[in-house]
CSV table of C-alpha atoms and ligand atoms in Angstrom, one decimal:
chain,number,residue,atom,x,y,z
A,1,MET,CA,54.4,69.0,20.5
A,2,THR,CA,54.4,67.1,23.8
A,3,GLN,CA,56.1,69.3,26.5
A,4,PRO,CA,58.2,67.7,29.3
A,5,PHE,CA,55.9,66.9,32.2
A,6,THR,CA,55.6,65.3,35.7
A,7,HIS,CA,52.3,63.6,36.4
A,8,ASP,CA,52.0,63.2,40.2
A,9,VAL,CA,48.5,62.2,41.3
A,10,PRO,CA,47.7,60.5,44.6
A,11,PRO,CA,45.3,57.5,44.6
A,12,GLN,CA,41.6,57.9,45.2
A,13,ARG,CA,38.7,55.5,45.2
A,14,VAL,CA,35.8,56.6,43.0
A,15,VAL,CA,32.4,54.9,42.9
A,16,PHE,CA,29.9,56.2,40.3
A,17,ALA,CA,26.4,54.8,40.2
A,18,PRO,CA,22.8,56.0,40.4
A,19,GLY,CA,21.8,55.3,44.0
A,20,ALA,CA,25.5,55.1,45.1
A,21,VAL,CA,24.7,57.1,48.3
A,22,GLU,CA,23.0,54.0,49.7
A,23,SER,CA,26.4,52.4,50.1
A,24,VAL,CA,27.9,55.3,52.1
A,25,ALA,CA,28.0,53.1,55.3
A,26,ASP,CA,29.9,50.4,53.5
A,27,GLU,CA,32.3,52.9,52.0
A,28,ALA,CA,32.8,54.5,55.5
A,29,GLU,CA,33.6,51.0,56.9
A,30,ARG,CA,36.0,50.4,54.1
A,31,LEU,CA,37.9,53.6,55.2
A,32,GLY,CA,37.8,52.4,58.8
A,33,LEU,CA,35.5,55.1,60.0
A,34,SER,CA,33.5,54.4,63.1
A,35,ARG,CA,32.5,58.0,64.0
A,36,ALA,CA,32.0,60.1,60.9
A,37,LEU,CA,30.9,63.7,61.1
A,38,VAL,CA,28.6,64.6,58.2
A,39,VAL,CA,29.5,68.0,56.8
A,40,ALA,CA,26.9,69.9,54.7
A,41,THR,CA,25.5,73.3,53.8
A,42,PRO,CA,22.3,74.5,55.6
A,43,GLY,CA,18.8,74.2,54.0
A,44,SER,CA,18.5,71.5,51.3
A,45,GLY,CA,22.1,70.5,52.0
A,46,ALA,CA,21.1,69.8,55.7
A,47,ARG,CA,18.2,67.6,54.5
A,48,LEU,CA,20.5,65.5,52.4
A,49,GLY,CA,23.1,65.5,55.3
A,50,ALA,CA,20.4,64.1,57.6
A,51,ARG,CA,19.6,61.3,55.1
A,52,VAL,CA,23.3,60.4,54.9
A,53,LEU,CA,23.5,60.5,58.7
A,54,ASP,CA,20.7,57.9,58.8
A,55,LEU,CA,22.4,55.8,56.2
A,56,LEU,CA,25.6,55.8,58.2
A,57,GLY,CA,23.7,54.5,61.2
A,58,ARG,CA,26.1,53.5,64.0
A,59,ARG,CA,29.1,54.9,62.0
A,60,ALA,CA,27.7,58.5,62.3
A,61,ALA,CA,29.0,60.9,65.0
A,62,GLY,CA,26.7,63.8,64.0
A,63,LEU,CA,25.7,66.4,61.4
A,64,HIS,CA,27.4,69.8,61.0
A,65,ALA,CA,25.3,71.6,58.3
A,66,GLN,CA,27.0,75.0,58.6
A,67,ALA,CA,29.2,75.1,55.5
A,68,VAL,CA,29.4,78.5,53.7
A,69,ILE,CA,30.9,79.4,50.3
A,70,HIS,CA,34.6,80.2,50.4
A,71,VAL,CA,35.0,78.8,53.9
A,72,PRO,CA,35.4,82.0,56.1
A,73,ARG,CA,37.9,81.4,58.8
A,74,PRO,CA,35.4,81.4,61.7
A,75,VAL,CA,33.3,78.8,59.8
A,76,ALA,CA,36.5,76.6,59.5
A,77,ALA,CA,37.2,77.0,63.2
A,78,ALA,CA,33.6,76.1,64.1
A,79,GLY,CA,33.8,73.0,61.9
A,80,LEU,CA,37.1,71.9,63.6
A,81,LYS,CA,35.5,72.3,67.0
A,82,ALA,CA,32.4,70.3,65.9
A,83,ALA,CA,34.7,67.5,64.7
A,84,LYS,CA,36.6,67.5,68.0
A,85,ASP,CA,33.5,67.7,70.2
A,86,ALA,CA,32.0,64.8,68.3
A,87,GLU,CA,35.3,62.8,68.6
A,88,ALA,CA,35.0,62.2,64.9
A,89,ASP,CA,37.5,59.8,63.2
A,90,GLY,CA,36.5,61.0,59.7
A,91,LEU,CA,34.4,63.4,57.7
A,92,VAL,CA,31.6,62.6,55.2
A,93,ALA,CA,31.2,65.8,53.1
A,94,VAL,CA,27.9,65.9,51.3
A,95,GLY,CA,27.0,68.7,48.8
A,96,GLY,CA,28.8,71.1,46.5
A,97,GLY,CA,32.2,72.7,46.8
A,98,SER,CA,31.2,74.6,49.9
A,99,ALA,CA,30.5,71.5,52.0
A,100,ILE,CA,33.6,69.7,50.6
A,101,GLY,CA,35.7,72.9,51.1
A,102,LEU,CA,34.7,73.0,54.8
A,103,ALA,CA,35.6,69.3,55.2
A,104,LYS,CA,39.0,70.1,53.7
A,105,ALA,CA,39.6,72.9,56.0
A,106,ILE,CA,38.9,70.6,59.0
A,107,ALA,CA,41.0,67.9,57.5
A,108,HIS,CA,43.9,70.3,57.0
A,109,GLU,CA,44.0,70.9,60.7
A,110,SER,CA,43.0,67.5,62.0
A,111,GLY,CA,44.3,65.0,59.4
A,112,LEU,CA,40.8,63.4,59.4
A,113,PRO,CA,40.1,61.4,56.2
A,114,ILE,CA,37.3,62.6,54.0
A,115,LEU,CA,34.6,60.6,52.1
A,116,ALA,CA,33.0,63.0,49.6
A,117,VAL,CA,29.5,62.8,48.2
A,118,PRO,CA,29.4,65.6,45.6
A,119,THR,CA,26.2,67.1,44.4
A,120,THR,CA,27.4,69.8,42.0
A,121,TYR,CA,30.0,69.9,39.2
A,122,ALA,CA,32.6,72.0,41.1
A,123,GLY,CA,35.1,69.1,41.2
A,124,SER,CA,36.7,70.0,44.6
A,125,GLU,CA,36.5,66.4,45.6
A,126,VAL,CA,39.2,65.5,43.1
A,127,THR,CA,41.7,68.0,44.2
A,128,ALA,CA,44.1,68.5,47.1
A,129,ILE,CA,43.4,72.3,46.8
A,130,PHE,CA,41.6,74.0,49.7
A,131,GLY,CA,40.9,77.7,50.4
A,132,ILE,CA,40.0,79.8,53.5
A,133,SER,CA,38.7,83.3,53.2
A,134,GLU,CA,39.5,86.2,55.5
A,135,GLY,CA,37.9,89.6,54.9
A,136,GLU,CA,38.3,90.3,51.1
A,137,ARG,CA,41.2,87.7,50.7
A,138,LYS,CA,41.0,84.0,50.0
A,139,ARG,CA,44.1,82.0,50.7
A,140,VAL,CA,44.4,78.9,48.5
A,141,ASP,CA,46.8,76.1,49.3
A,142,ARG,CA,47.5,72.5,48.5
A,143,ASP,CA,47.8,69.7,51.1
A,144,VAL,CA,47.5,66.0,50.1
A,145,ARG,CA,45.8,65.3,53.5
A,146,VAL,CA,42.7,67.2,52.3
A,147,LEU,CA,42.2,65.0,49.2
A,148,PRO,CA,39.1,62.9,49.8
A,149,ARG,CA,40.1,59.2,50.1
A,150,THR,CA,36.8,58.1,48.5
A,151,ILE,CA,34.3,59.8,46.2
A,152,LEU,CA,30.7,58.5,45.9
A,153,TYR,CA,29.2,60.0,42.8
A,154,ASP,CA,25.4,59.5,42.7
A,155,PRO,CA,23.8,61.3,39.7
A,156,ASP,CA,20.4,60.8,41.3
A,157,LEU,CA,21.4,63.4,44.0
A,158,THR,CA,21.8,66.0,41.2
A,159,LEU,CA,18.3,65.6,39.7
A,160,GLY,CA,17.0,68.5,41.8
A,161,LEU,CA,19.9,70.9,41.2
A,162,PRO,CA,18.2,74.1,40.0
A,163,PRO,CA,18.8,75.2,36.4
A,164,ALA,CA,20.8,78.3,37.4
A,165,VAL,CA,23.0,76.3,39.7
A,166,THR,CA,23.4,73.5,37.2
A,167,ALA,CA,24.5,76.0,34.5
A,168,ALA,CA,26.9,78.0,36.7
A,169,SER,CA,28.4,74.9,38.3
A,170,GLY,CA,28.8,73.3,34.8
A,171,MET,CA,30.6,76.4,33.5
A,172,ASN,CA,32.9,76.2,36.6
A,173,ALA,CA,33.8,72.7,35.5
A,174,VAL,CA,34.1,73.8,31.8
A,175,ALA,CA,36.6,76.5,33.1
A,176,HIS,CA,38.7,73.8,34.8
A,177,CYS,CA,39.0,72.1,31.4
A,178,VAL,CA,39.7,75.1,29.3
A,179,GLU,CA,42.4,76.3,31.7
A,180,ALA,CA,43.9,72.8,31.9
A,181,LEU,CA,44.6,73.0,28.1
A,182,TRP,CA,46.8,76.1,28.4
A,183,VAL,CA,48.6,75.8,31.8
A,184,PRO,CA,52.3,75.0,31.6
A,185,ARG,CA,52.1,71.9,33.9
A,186,ARG,CA,49.6,70.1,31.7
A,187,THR,CA,50.3,66.5,30.9
A,188,PRO,CA,49.0,64.2,28.2
A,189,VAL,CA,46.6,62.8,30.9
A,190,THR,CA,45.2,66.1,32.0
A,191,THR,CA,44.8,67.3,28.4
A,192,ALA,CA,42.9,64.1,27.6
A,193,LEU,CA,40.7,64.4,30.7
A,194,ALA,CA,39.9,68.0,29.9
A,195,THR,CA,39.1,67.3,26.3
A,196,GLU,CA,36.7,64.4,27.1
A,197,ALA,CA,35.0,66.4,29.9
A,198,LEU,CA,34.5,69.3,27.5
A,199,ARG,CA,33.0,67.0,24.9
A,200,LEU,CA,30.5,65.7,27.4
A,201,PHE,CA,29.6,69.1,28.8
A,202,VAL,CA,29.1,70.7,25.4
A,203,ALA,CA,26.7,67.9,24.4
A,204,GLN,CA,24.9,67.4,27.8
A,205,LEU,CA,25.1,70.5,29.9
A,206,PRO,CA,22.4,72.3,27.9
A,207,ARG,CA,20.1,69.3,28.3
A,208,ALA,CA,20.7,69.0,32.1
A,209,VAL,CA,19.9,72.8,32.4
A,210,ALA,CA,16.8,72.5,30.3
A,211,GLU,CA,15.5,69.3,31.8
A,212,GLY,CA,17.0,68.6,35.3
A,213,ARG,CA,15.5,65.2,35.6
A,214,ASP,CA,17.2,63.9,32.4
A,215,ARG,CA,19.1,61.0,34.0
A,216,ALA,CA,21.4,60.4,31.0
A,217,ALA,CA,22.4,64.1,30.8
A,218,ARG,CA,22.9,64.3,34.6
A,219,GLY,CA,25.0,61.1,34.6
A,220,ASP,CA,27.2,62.4,31.8
A,221,CYS,CA,27.6,65.8,33.4
A,222,LEU,CA,28.6,64.3,36.8
A,223,ALA,CA,31.1,62.0,35.1
A,224,ALA,CA,32.4,65.0,33.2
A,225,ALA,CA,32.7,67.0,36.4
A,226,TRP,CA,35.0,64.2,37.8
A,227,LEU,CA,37.2,64.4,34.7
A,228,ALA,CA,37.2,68.2,34.8
A,229,GLY,CA,38.2,68.2,38.5
A,230,ALA,CA,40.9,65.7,37.7
A,231,SER,CA,42.3,67.9,35.0
A,232,LEU,CA,42.9,70.5,37.7
A,233,ALA,CA,46.0,68.5,38.6
A,234,ALA,CA,47.6,70.5,35.8
A,235,GLY,CA,47.4,73.5,38.1
A,236,ASN,CA,45.8,76.9,37.7
A,237,GLY,CA,46.4,79.9,35.5
A,238,LEU,CA,44.9,83.3,34.9
A,239,HIS,CA,41.3,82.2,34.9
A,240,HIS,CA,41.3,80.5,38.4
A,241,LYS,CA,43.5,83.3,39.8
A,242,LEU,CA,40.9,85.8,38.7
A,243,ALA,CA,38.0,83.7,40.1
A,244,HIS,CA,39.7,83.4,43.5
A,245,VAL,CA,40.5,87.1,43.6
A,246,LEU,CA,36.9,88.0,42.7
A,247,GLY,CA,35.7,85.4,45.2
A,248,GLY,CA,37.6,87.3,47.9
A,249,PHE,CA,35.5,90.4,47.0
A,250,GLY,CA,32.4,88.3,47.8
A,251,LEU,CA,31.4,87.2,44.3
A,252,PRO,CA,29.7,83.8,44.0
A,253,HIS,CA,32.2,81.3,42.8
A,254,ALA,CA,30.6,79.3,40.0
A,255,GLU,CA,28.7,82.3,38.5
A,256,THR,CA,31.9,84.3,38.4
A,257,HIS,CA,33.6,81.5,36.4
A,258,ALA,CA,30.8,81.6,33.9
A,259,VAL,CA,30.9,85.3,33.4
A,260,VAL,CA,34.7,85.6,33.2
A,261,LEU,CA,35.7,82.5,31.2
A,262,PRO,CA,34.9,83.7,27.6
A,263,HIS,CA,36.9,86.9,28.3
A,264,VAL,CA,39.9,85.0,29.7
A,265,ALA,CA,39.7,82.5,26.8
A,266,ARG,CA,39.7,85.4,24.2
A,267,PHE,CA,42.9,86.8,25.9
A,268,ASN,CA,44.8,83.6,26.6
A,269,LEU,CA,44.1,81.6,23.4
A,270,ALA,CA,45.9,84.2,21.5
A,271,GLY,CA,49.0,82.9,23.2
A,272,CYS,CA,48.3,79.1,22.9
A,273,PRO,CA,47.4,78.0,19.4
A,274,GLU,CA,47.5,74.3,20.5
A,275,ALA,CA,44.7,74.9,23.1
A,276,ALA,CA,42.8,77.0,20.6
A,277,GLU,CA,42.9,74.2,18.0
A,278,ARG,CA,41.8,71.6,20.5
A,279,LEU,CA,38.9,73.8,21.6
A,280,ARG,CA,37.9,74.6,18.1
A,281,ALA,CA,37.6,70.9,17.4
A,282,VAL,CA,35.4,70.5,20.5
A,283,PHE,CA,33.1,73.3,19.4
A,284,GLY,CA,32.7,72.0,15.8
A,285,GLY,CA,35.0,74.5,14.2
A,286,ARG,CA,33.7,77.7,15.9
A,287,ASP,CA,35.8,80.3,17.5
A,288,PRO,CA,36.3,78.9,21.1
A,289,ALA,CA,35.8,82.3,23.0
A,290,ASP,CA,32.6,83.0,20.9
A,291,ALA,CA,31.4,79.4,21.5
A,292,LEU,CA,31.9,79.7,25.3
A,293,ALA,CA,30.2,83.1,25.3
A,294,ALA,CA,27.2,81.6,23.4
A,295,MET,CA,27.1,78.7,25.8
A,296,VAL,CA,26.9,81.1,28.8
A,297,SER,CA,24.4,83.4,27.1
A,298,GLY,CA,22.0,80.4,26.5
A,299,PHE,CA,21.9,79.7,30.3
A,300,PRO,CA,19.8,81.3,33.0
A,301,VAL,CA,22.9,82.8,34.8
A,302,PRO,CA,24.2,86.4,35.3
A,303,GLN,CA,26.0,87.5,32.2
A,304,ARG,CA,28.1,90.3,33.5
A,305,LEU,CA,30.2,91.2,36.6
A,306,ARG,CA,27.8,94.1,37.4
A,307,GLU,CA,24.9,91.6,37.6
A,308,LEU,CA,26.9,89.8,40.2
A,309,GLY,CA,27.1,92.9,42.3
A,310,PHE,CA,30.8,93.6,41.6
A,311,ASP,CA,31.8,97.1,42.5
A,312,ARG,CA,33.5,98.6,39.5
A,313,GLY,CA,35.7,100.7,41.8
A,314,LYS,CA,37.4,97.5,42.8
A,315,ILE,CA,38.7,96.7,39.3
A,316,ASP,CA,42.1,98.3,40.0
A,317,ALA,CA,42.6,96.5,43.3
A,318,ALA,CA,41.6,93.2,41.6
A,319,ALA,CA,43.9,93.8,38.7
A,320,ALA,CA,46.8,94.6,41.0
A,321,GLU,CA,46.3,91.4,43.0
A,322,VAL,CA,46.1,89.2,39.9
A,323,ALA,CA,49.2,90.9,38.3
A,324,ALA,CA,51.1,90.3,41.6
A,325,ALA,CA,50.9,86.6,40.8
A,326,THR,CA,53.2,87.2,37.8
A,327,ILE,CA,51.5,84.7,35.4
A,328,THR,CA,53.6,84.3,32.3
A,329,ALA,CA,51.9,81.4,30.5
A,330,PRO,CA,50.5,80.9,28.0
A,331,ARG,CA,51.2,84.7,27.8
A,332,PRO,CA,52.4,87.3,30.3
A,333,VAL,CA,49.6,89.1,32.1
A,334,THR,CA,49.9,92.8,33.2
A,335,ALA,CA,47.6,94.7,35.5
A,336,GLY,CA,46.5,96.7,32.4
A,337,ASP,CA,45.5,93.4,30.7
A,338,VAL,CA,43.4,92.3,33.7
A,339,ARG,CA,41.8,95.8,34.0
A,340,ARG,CA,40.7,95.6,30.3
A,341,LEU,CA,39.5,92.1,30.8
A,342,LEU,CA,37.4,93.0,33.9
A,343,GLU,CA,36.0,96.1,32.2
A,344,ALA,CA,34.8,93.9,29.3
A,345,ALA,CA,33.3,91.4,31.7
A,346,TYR,CA,31.7,94.2,33.8
B,401,NAD,P1,27.9,75.4,46.7
B,401,NAD,O1,28.5,74.2,47.3
B,401,NAD,O2,27.9,76.6,47.5
B,401,NAD,O3,26.4,75.0,46.3
B,401,NAD,C1,25.6,76.0,45.6
B,401,NAD,C2,24.2,75.9,46.2
B,401,NAD,O4,23.6,74.7,45.6
B,401,NAD,C3,24.1,75.8,47.7
B,401,NAD,O5,23.0,76.6,48.1
B,401,NAD,C4,23.8,74.3,47.9
B,401,NAD,O6,23.1,74.1,49.1
B,401,NAD,C5,23.0,74.0,46.7
B,401,NAD,N1,23.1,72.6,46.2
B,401,NAD,C6,24.2,71.8,46.1
B,401,NAD,N2,23.9,70.6,45.6
B,401,NAD,C7,22.6,70.6,45.4
B,401,NAD,C8,21.7,69.6,44.8
B,401,NAD,N3,22.1,68.5,44.3
B,401,NAD,N4,20.4,69.9,44.8
B,401,NAD,C9,19.9,71.1,45.2
B,401,NAD,N5,20.7,72.1,45.7
B,401,NAD,C10,22.0,71.8,45.8
B,401,NAD,O7,28.6,75.8,45.3
B,401,NAD,P2,29.7,75.1,44.4
B,401,NAD,O8,29.8,75.9,43.2
B,401,NAD,O9,29.5,73.6,44.3
B,401,NAD,O10,31.1,75.3,45.3
B,401,NAD,C11,31.7,76.5,45.4
B,401,NAD,C12,32.8,76.4,46.4
B,401,NAD,O11,33.7,75.4,46.1
B,401,NAD,C13,33.7,77.7,46.4
B,401,NAD,O12,34.0,78.1,47.7
B,401,NAD,C14,34.9,77.3,45.5
B,401,NAD,O13,36.0,78.1,45.8
B,401,NAD,C15,35.0,75.9,45.9
B,401,NAD,N6,35.7,75.0,44.9
B,401,NAD,C16,36.9,74.5,45.3
B,401,NAD,C17,37.6,73.7,44.3
B,401,NAD,C18,38.9,73.0,44.8
B,401,NAD,O14,39.5,72.3,44.0
B,401,NAD,N7,39.3,73.2,46.0
B,401,NAD,C19,37.1,73.5,43.1
B,401,NAD,C20,35.9,74.1,42.7
B,401,NAD,C21,35.2,74.9,43.7
């Protein structure tokens, strides 16, 4: 049965093509940027950032390759200072969710527009959600000003994404889709986006992990990542709350999603037959939680929270933090439920 809904999604220009990064200067011009600060992660991210800086030519104001996962507050402050020092009139975020997350933190304070060139499947470029971490806490918020105005999807940039990152990042996107099917704010659009993205990931993610240079698989996975990110407009539930709380304890984001998802699915699908039925169809009639677990176990990623370095002694604190969010849909969640779920994932 279709639930009452409000679908409220701000506009965004999306360009998807192999080689699309070559048009970054034209896209910057279209946004009216004349001094863009390129934001990236260090290492290989910085090399790609330098290439984008070159491509931007006279529209570039500099490269700030200091993004760190979960955007620690001092990293956000340094990014804002870099944008001010460079007198930037816009940000070109190149890389995964970490680079885009730093650009969002800068945009939240400065109002600078973002042009995003994503190179993982995290999907942050499609959302107005941003997070900043402080100690063991990550504060997550929404602000339409941080939504990138333009996204340039170039699947060629993902050909070198290592198998483990491909798998973890892909499961992060799969988690967006699975959760989109059971959150109360879902709409017919977010449900359709999530279902199509899942169909693409189930068919193509194993191929992209096994053979990173498979252009067809890479293109389908990046397109699926866009749809998966767009399905996040339905809002978050237990799964993303858990991932953010565990992220606050220093766990890597995408890998945590991969480990936790089958356990959350087993718990939540018991309260949402509609989502369970849809997922069963995507997985060819198999039990969805089992199928998700099988997907993860076939990938070269950590399989348990203990392999991610999670301290078992923090289970109670994590459970209390998740329970404090009083999640009631698709079924009420108590601290005891979360504790059992984390024990199983541990
Ligand atoms: P990431 O951006 O940290 O990238 C992971 C690693 O892969 C990094 O070392 C990076 O340099 C490398 N890398 C990225 N692209 C590459 C490529 N094409 N080739 C080779 N190496 C590459 O990780 P992520 O999982 O993309 O992002 C995680 C962050 O994004 C977290 O902080 C998470 O909270 C945030 N996130 C936010 C949203 C949102 O809607 N706001 C959604 C998803 C994730």
